[in-house]
Short mmCIF file of N, CA and C in Angstrom, two decimals:
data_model
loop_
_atom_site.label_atom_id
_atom_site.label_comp_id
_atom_site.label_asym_id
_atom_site.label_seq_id
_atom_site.Cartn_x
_atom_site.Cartn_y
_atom_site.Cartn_z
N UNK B 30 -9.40 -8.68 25.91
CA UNK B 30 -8.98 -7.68 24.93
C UNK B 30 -7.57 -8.03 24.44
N UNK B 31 -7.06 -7.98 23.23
CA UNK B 31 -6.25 -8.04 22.33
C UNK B 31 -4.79 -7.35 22.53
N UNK B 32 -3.94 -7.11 23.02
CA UNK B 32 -2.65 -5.84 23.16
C UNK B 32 -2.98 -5.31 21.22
N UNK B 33 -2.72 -4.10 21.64
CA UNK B 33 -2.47 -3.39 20.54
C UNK B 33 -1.77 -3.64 19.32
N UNK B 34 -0.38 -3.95 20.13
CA UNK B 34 0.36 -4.83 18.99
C UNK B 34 0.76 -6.00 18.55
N UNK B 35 -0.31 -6.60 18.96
CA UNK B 35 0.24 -7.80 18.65
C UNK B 35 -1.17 -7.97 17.46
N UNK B 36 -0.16 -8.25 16.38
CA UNK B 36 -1.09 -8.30 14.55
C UNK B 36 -0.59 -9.88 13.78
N UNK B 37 -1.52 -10.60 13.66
CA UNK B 37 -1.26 -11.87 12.81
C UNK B 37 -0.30 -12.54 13.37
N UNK B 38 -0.07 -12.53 14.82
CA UNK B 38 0.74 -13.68 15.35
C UNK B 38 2.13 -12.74 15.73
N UNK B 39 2.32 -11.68 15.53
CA UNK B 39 3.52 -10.75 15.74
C UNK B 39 3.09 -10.08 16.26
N UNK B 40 4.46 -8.98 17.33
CA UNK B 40 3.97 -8.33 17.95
C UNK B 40 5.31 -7.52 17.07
N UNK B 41 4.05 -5.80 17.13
CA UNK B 41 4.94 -4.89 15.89
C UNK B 41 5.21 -3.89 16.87
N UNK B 42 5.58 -3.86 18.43
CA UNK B 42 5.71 -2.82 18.70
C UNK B 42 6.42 -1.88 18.85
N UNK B 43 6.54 -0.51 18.84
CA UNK B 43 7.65 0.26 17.89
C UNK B 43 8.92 -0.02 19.35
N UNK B 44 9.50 -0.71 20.55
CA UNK B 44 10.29 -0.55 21.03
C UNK B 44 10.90 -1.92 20.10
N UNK B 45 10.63 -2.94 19.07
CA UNK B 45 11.42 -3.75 18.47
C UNK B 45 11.48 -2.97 17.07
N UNK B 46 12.69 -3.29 16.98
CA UNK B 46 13.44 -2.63 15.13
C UNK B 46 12.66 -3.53 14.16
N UNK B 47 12.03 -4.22 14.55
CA UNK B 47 10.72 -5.08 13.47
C UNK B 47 9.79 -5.81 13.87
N UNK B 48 8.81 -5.98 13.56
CA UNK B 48 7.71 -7.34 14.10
C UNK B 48 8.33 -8.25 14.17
N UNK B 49 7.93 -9.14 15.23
CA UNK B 49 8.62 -10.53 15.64
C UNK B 49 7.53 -11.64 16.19
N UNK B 50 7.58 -12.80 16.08
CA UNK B 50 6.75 -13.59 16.67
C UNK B 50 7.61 -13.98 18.09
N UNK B 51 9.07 -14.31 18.46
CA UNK B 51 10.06 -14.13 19.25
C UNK B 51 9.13 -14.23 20.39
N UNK B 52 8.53 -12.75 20.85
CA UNK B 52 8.21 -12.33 22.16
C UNK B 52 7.04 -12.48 22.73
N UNK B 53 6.33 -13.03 21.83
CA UNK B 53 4.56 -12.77 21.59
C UNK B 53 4.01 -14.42 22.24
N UNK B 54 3.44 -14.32 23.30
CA UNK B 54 2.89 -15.38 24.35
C UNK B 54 1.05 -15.42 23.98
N UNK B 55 0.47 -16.16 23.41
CA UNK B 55 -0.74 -15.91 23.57
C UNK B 55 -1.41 -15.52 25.06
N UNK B 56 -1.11 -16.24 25.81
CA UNK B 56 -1.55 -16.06 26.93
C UNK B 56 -1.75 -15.17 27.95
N UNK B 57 -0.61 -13.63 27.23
CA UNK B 57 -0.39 -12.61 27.65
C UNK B 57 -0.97 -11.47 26.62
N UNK B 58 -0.40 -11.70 25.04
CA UNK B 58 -1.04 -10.72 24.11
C UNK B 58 -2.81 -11.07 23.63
N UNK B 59 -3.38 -12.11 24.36
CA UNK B 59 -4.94 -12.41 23.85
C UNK B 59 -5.46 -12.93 25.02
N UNK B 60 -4.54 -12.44 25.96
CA UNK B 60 -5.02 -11.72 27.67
C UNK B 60 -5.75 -10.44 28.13
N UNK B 61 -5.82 -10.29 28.96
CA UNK B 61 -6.56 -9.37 29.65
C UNK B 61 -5.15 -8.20 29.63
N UNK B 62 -6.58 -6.75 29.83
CA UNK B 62 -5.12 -5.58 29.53
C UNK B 62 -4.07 -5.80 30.83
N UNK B 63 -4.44 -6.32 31.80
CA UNK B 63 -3.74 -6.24 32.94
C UNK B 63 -2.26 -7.34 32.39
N UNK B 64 -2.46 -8.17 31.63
CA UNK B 64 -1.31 -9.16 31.48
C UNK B 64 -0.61 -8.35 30.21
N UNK B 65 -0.98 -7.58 29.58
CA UNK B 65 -0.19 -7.05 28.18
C UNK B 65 0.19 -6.01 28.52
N UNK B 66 -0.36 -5.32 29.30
CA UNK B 66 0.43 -4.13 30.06
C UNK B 66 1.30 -4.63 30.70
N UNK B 67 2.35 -5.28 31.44
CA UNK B 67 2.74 -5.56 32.13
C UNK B 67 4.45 -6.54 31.08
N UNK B 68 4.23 -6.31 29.73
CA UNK B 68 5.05 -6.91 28.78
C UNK B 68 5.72 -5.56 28.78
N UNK B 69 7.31 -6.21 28.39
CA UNK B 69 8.37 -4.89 28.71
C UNK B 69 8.19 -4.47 27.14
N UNK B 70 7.67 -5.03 26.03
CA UNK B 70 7.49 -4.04 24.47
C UNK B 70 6.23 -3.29 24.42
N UNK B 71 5.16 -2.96 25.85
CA UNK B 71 4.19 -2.73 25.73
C UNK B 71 4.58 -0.55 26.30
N UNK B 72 3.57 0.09 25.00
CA UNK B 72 3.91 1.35 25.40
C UNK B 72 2.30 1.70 24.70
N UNK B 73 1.73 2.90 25.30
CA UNK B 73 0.68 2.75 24.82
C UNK B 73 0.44 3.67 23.91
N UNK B 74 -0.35 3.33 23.31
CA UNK B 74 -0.78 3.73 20.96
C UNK B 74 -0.74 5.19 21.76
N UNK B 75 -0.43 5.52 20.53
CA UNK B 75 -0.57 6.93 20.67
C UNK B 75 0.11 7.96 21.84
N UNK B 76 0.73 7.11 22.12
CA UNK B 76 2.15 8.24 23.03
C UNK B 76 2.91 8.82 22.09
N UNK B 77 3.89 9.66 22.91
CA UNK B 77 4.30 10.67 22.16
C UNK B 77 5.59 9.52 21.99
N UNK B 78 6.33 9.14 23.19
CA UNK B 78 7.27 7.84 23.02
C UNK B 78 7.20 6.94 21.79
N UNK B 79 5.95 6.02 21.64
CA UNK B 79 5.42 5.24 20.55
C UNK B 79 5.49 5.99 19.50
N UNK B 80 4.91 7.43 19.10
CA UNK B 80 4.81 7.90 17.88
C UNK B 80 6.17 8.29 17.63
N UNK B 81 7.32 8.98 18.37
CA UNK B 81 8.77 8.86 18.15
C UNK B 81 9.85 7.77 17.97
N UNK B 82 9.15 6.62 18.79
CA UNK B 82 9.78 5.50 18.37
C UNK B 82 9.53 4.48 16.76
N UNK B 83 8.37 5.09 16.61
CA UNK B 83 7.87 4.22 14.98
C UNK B 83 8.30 5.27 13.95
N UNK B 84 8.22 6.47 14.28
CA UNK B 84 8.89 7.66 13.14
C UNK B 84 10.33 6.96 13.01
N UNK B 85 11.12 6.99 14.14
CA UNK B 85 12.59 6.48 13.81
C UNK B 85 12.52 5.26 13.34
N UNK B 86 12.04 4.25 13.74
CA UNK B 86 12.27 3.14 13.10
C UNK B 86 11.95 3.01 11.48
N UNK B 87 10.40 3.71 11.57
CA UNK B 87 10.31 3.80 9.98
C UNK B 87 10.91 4.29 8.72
N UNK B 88 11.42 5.50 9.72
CA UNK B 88 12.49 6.51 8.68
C UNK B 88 14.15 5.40 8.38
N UNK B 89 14.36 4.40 8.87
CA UNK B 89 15.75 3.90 8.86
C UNK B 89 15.46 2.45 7.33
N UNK B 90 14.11 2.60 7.49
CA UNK B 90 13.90 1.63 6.51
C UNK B 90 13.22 2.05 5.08
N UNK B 91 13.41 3.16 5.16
CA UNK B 91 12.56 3.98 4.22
C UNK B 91 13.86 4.50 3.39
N UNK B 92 13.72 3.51 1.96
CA UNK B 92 14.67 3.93 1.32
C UNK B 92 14.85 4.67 0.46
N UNK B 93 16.20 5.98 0.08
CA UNK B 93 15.73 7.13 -0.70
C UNK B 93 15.86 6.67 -2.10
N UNK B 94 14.22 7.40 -2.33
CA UNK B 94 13.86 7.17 -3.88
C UNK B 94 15.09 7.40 -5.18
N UNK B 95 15.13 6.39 -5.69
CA UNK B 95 16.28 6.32 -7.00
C UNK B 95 15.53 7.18 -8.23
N UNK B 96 16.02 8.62 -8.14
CA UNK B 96 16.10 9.25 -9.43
C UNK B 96 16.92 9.10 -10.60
N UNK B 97 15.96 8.85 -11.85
CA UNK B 97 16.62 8.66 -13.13
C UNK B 97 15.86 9.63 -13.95
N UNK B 98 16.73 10.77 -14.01
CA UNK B 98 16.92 12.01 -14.86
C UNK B 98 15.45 11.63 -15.85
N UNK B 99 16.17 11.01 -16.81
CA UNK B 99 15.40 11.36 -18.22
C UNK B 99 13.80 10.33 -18.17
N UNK B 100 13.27 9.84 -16.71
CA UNK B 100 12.38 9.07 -16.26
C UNK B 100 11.50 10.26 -14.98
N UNK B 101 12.31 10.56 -14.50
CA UNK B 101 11.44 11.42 -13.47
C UNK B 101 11.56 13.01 -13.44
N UNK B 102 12.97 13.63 -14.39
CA UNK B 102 12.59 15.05 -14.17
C UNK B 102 11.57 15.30 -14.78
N UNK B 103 11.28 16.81 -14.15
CA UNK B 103 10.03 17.51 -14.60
C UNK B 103 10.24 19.21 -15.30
N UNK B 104 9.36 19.65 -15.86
CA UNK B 104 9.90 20.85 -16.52
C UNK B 104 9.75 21.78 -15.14
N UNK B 105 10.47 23.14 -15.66
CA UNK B 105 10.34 24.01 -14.18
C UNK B 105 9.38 24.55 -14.33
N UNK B 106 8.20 24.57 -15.75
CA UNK B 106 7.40 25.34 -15.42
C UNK B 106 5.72 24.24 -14.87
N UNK B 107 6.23 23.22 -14.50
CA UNK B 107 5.19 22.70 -14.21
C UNK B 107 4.33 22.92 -12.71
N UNK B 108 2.82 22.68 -12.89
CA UNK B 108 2.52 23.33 -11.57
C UNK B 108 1.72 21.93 -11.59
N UNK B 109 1.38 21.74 -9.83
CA UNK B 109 0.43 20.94 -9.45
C UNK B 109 -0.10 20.93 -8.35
N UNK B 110 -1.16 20.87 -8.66
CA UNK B 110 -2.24 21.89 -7.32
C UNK B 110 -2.67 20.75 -6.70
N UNK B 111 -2.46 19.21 -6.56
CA UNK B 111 -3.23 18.21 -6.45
C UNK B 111 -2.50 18.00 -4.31
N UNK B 112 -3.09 17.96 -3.63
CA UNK B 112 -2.73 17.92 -2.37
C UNK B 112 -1.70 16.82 -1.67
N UNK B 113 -1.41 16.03 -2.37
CA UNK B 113 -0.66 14.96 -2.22
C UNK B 113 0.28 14.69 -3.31
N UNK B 114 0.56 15.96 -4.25
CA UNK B 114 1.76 16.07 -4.66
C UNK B 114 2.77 17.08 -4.44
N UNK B 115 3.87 16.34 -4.31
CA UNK B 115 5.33 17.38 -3.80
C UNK B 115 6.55 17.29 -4.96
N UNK B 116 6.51 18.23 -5.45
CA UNK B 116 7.42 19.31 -6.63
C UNK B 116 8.89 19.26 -5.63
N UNK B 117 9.95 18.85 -5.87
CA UNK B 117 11.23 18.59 -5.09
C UNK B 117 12.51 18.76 -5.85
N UNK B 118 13.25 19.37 -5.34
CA UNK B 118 14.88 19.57 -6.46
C UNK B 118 15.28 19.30 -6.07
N UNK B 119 16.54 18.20 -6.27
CA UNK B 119 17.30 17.34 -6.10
C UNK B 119 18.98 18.60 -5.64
N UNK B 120 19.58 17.66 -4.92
CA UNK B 120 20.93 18.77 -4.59
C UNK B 120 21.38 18.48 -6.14
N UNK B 121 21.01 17.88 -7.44
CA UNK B 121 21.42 17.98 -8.65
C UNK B 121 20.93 19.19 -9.53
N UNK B 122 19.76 20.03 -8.90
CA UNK B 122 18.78 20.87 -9.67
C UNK B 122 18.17 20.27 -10.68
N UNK B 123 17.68 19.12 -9.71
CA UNK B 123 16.84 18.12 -11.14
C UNK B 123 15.08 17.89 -9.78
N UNK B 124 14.20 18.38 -10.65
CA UNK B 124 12.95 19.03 -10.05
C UNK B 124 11.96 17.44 -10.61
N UNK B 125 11.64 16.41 -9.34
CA UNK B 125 11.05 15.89 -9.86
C UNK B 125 9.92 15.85 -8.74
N UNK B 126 8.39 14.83 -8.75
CA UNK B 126 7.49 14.91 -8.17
C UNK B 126 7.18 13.29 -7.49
N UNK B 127 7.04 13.96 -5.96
CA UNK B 127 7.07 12.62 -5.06
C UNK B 127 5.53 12.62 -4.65
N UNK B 128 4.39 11.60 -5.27
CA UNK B 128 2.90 11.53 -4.75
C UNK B 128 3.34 10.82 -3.81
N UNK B 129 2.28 11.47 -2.79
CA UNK B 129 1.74 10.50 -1.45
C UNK B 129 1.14 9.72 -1.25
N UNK B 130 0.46 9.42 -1.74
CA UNK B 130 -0.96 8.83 -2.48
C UNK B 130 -0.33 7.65 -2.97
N UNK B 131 0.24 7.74 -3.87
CA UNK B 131 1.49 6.36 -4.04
C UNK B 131 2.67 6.44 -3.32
N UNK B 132 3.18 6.91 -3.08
CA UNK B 132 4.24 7.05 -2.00
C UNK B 132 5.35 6.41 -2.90
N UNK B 133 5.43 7.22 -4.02
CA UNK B 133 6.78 6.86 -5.12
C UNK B 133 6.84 8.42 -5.77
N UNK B 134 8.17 8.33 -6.25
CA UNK B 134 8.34 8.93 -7.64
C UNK B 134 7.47 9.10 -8.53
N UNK B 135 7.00 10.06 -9.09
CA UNK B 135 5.81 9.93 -10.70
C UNK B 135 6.86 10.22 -11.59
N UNK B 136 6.36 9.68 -13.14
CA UNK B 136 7.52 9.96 -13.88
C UNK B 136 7.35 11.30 -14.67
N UNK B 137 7.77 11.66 -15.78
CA UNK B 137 7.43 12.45 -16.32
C UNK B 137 5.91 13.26 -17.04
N UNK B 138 5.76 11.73 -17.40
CA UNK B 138 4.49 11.82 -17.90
C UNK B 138 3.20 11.61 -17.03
N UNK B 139 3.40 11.17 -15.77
CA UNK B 139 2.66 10.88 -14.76
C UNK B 139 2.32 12.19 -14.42
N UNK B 140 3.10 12.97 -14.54
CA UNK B 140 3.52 14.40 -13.42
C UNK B 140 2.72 15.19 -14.45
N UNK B 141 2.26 15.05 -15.74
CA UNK B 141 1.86 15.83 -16.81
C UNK B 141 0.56 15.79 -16.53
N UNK B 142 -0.06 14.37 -16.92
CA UNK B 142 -1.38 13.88 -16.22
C UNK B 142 -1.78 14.73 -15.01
N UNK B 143 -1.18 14.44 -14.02
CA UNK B 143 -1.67 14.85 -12.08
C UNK B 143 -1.45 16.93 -12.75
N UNK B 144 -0.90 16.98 -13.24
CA UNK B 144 -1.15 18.58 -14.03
C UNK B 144 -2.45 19.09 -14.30
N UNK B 145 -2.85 18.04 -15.45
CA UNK B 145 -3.95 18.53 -15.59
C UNK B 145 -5.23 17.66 -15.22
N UNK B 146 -5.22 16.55 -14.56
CA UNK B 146 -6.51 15.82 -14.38
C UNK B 146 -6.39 15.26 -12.43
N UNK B 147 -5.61 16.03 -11.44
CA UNK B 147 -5.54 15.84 -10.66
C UNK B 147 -6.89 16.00 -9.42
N UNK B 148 -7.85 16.65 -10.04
CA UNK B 148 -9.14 16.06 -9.13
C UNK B 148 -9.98 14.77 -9.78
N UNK B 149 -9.62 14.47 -10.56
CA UNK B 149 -10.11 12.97 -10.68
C UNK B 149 -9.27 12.01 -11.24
N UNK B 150 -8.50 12.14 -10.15
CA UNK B 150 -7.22 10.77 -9.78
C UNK B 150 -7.83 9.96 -8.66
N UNK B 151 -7.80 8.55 -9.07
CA UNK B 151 -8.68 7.94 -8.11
C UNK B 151 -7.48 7.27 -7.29
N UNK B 152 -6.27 7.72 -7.18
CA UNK B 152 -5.05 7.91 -5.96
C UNK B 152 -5.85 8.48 -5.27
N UNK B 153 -5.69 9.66 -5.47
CA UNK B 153 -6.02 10.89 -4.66
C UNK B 153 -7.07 10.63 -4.44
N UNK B 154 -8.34 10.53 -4.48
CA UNK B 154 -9.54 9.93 -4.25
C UNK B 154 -9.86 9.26 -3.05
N UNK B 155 -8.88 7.89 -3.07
CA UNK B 155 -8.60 7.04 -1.94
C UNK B 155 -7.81 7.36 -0.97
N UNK B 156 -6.49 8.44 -1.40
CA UNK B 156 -5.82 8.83 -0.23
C UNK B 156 -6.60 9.44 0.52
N UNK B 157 -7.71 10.57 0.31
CA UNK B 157 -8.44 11.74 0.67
C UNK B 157 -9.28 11.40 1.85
N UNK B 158 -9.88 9.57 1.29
CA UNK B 158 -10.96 9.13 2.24
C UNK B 158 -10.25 8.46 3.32
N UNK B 159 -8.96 8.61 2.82
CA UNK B 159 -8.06 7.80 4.33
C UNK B 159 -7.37 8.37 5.37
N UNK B 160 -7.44 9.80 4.78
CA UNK B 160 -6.63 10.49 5.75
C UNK B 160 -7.91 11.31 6.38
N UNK B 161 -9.29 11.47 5.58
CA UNK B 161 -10.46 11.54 6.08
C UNK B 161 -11.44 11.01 7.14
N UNK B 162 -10.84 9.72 7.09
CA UNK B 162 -11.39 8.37 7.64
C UNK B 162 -12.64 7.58 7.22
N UNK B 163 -13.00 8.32 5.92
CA UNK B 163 -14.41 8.15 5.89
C UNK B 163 -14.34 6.90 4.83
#
């Protein structure tokens, strides 16, 4: 069996600040669980440790979205019912919309669209079946 983290020759596991090939031994990560358990970057999926350690790491590389006014505000009376969009005011009182689904900024006119044609956005479509699993 495979260690968990070790993906395409790297091992991504959240106790390193990035994937590395560095640490990664075939002989141990495309070993038996007894030899990959026993690696000091090994913590297992789905701990609460692992899921706190990849939140922080991810959040330090996750850079904040560059708002440009006359590109991404939105009017105040806009609504959007679409589940993977978030309506946000800036400490400027400038109200723009962050999809999940793309995991960006929408611009103005994007945000007009997901207004009115947001159940057949085939974003949303694909996000739906992924957070679905199906």
């Amino acid at each position: 069996m495979v260690c968990p983290w070790y993906k395409h020759g790297l091992c991504t596991s959240p106790k390193l600040n990035e994937p590395t090939e560095v640490v990664t031994s075939p002989s141990r990560c495309l070993g038996n669980e007894l030899d990959y358990k026993d690696c000091s970057f090994y913590i297992e999926p789905g701990s609460i440790e692992a899921t706190s350690i990849k939140t922080r790491r991810d959040s330090r590389y996750m850079p904040k979205p560059k708002i440009y006014a006359p590109i991404h505000a939105v009017p105040q009376h806009i609504k959007i019912p679409c589940p993977f969009a978030r309506i946000m005011e800036t400490e400027d009182k400038i109200r723009v919309v962050y999809c999940e689904a793309l995991a960006r900024l929408v611009t103005r006119y994007e945000a007009e669209l997901c207004s009115q044609s947001w159940r057949s956005c085939p974003y949303a479509e694909i996000a739906s079946r992924v957070r679905t699993g199906v």
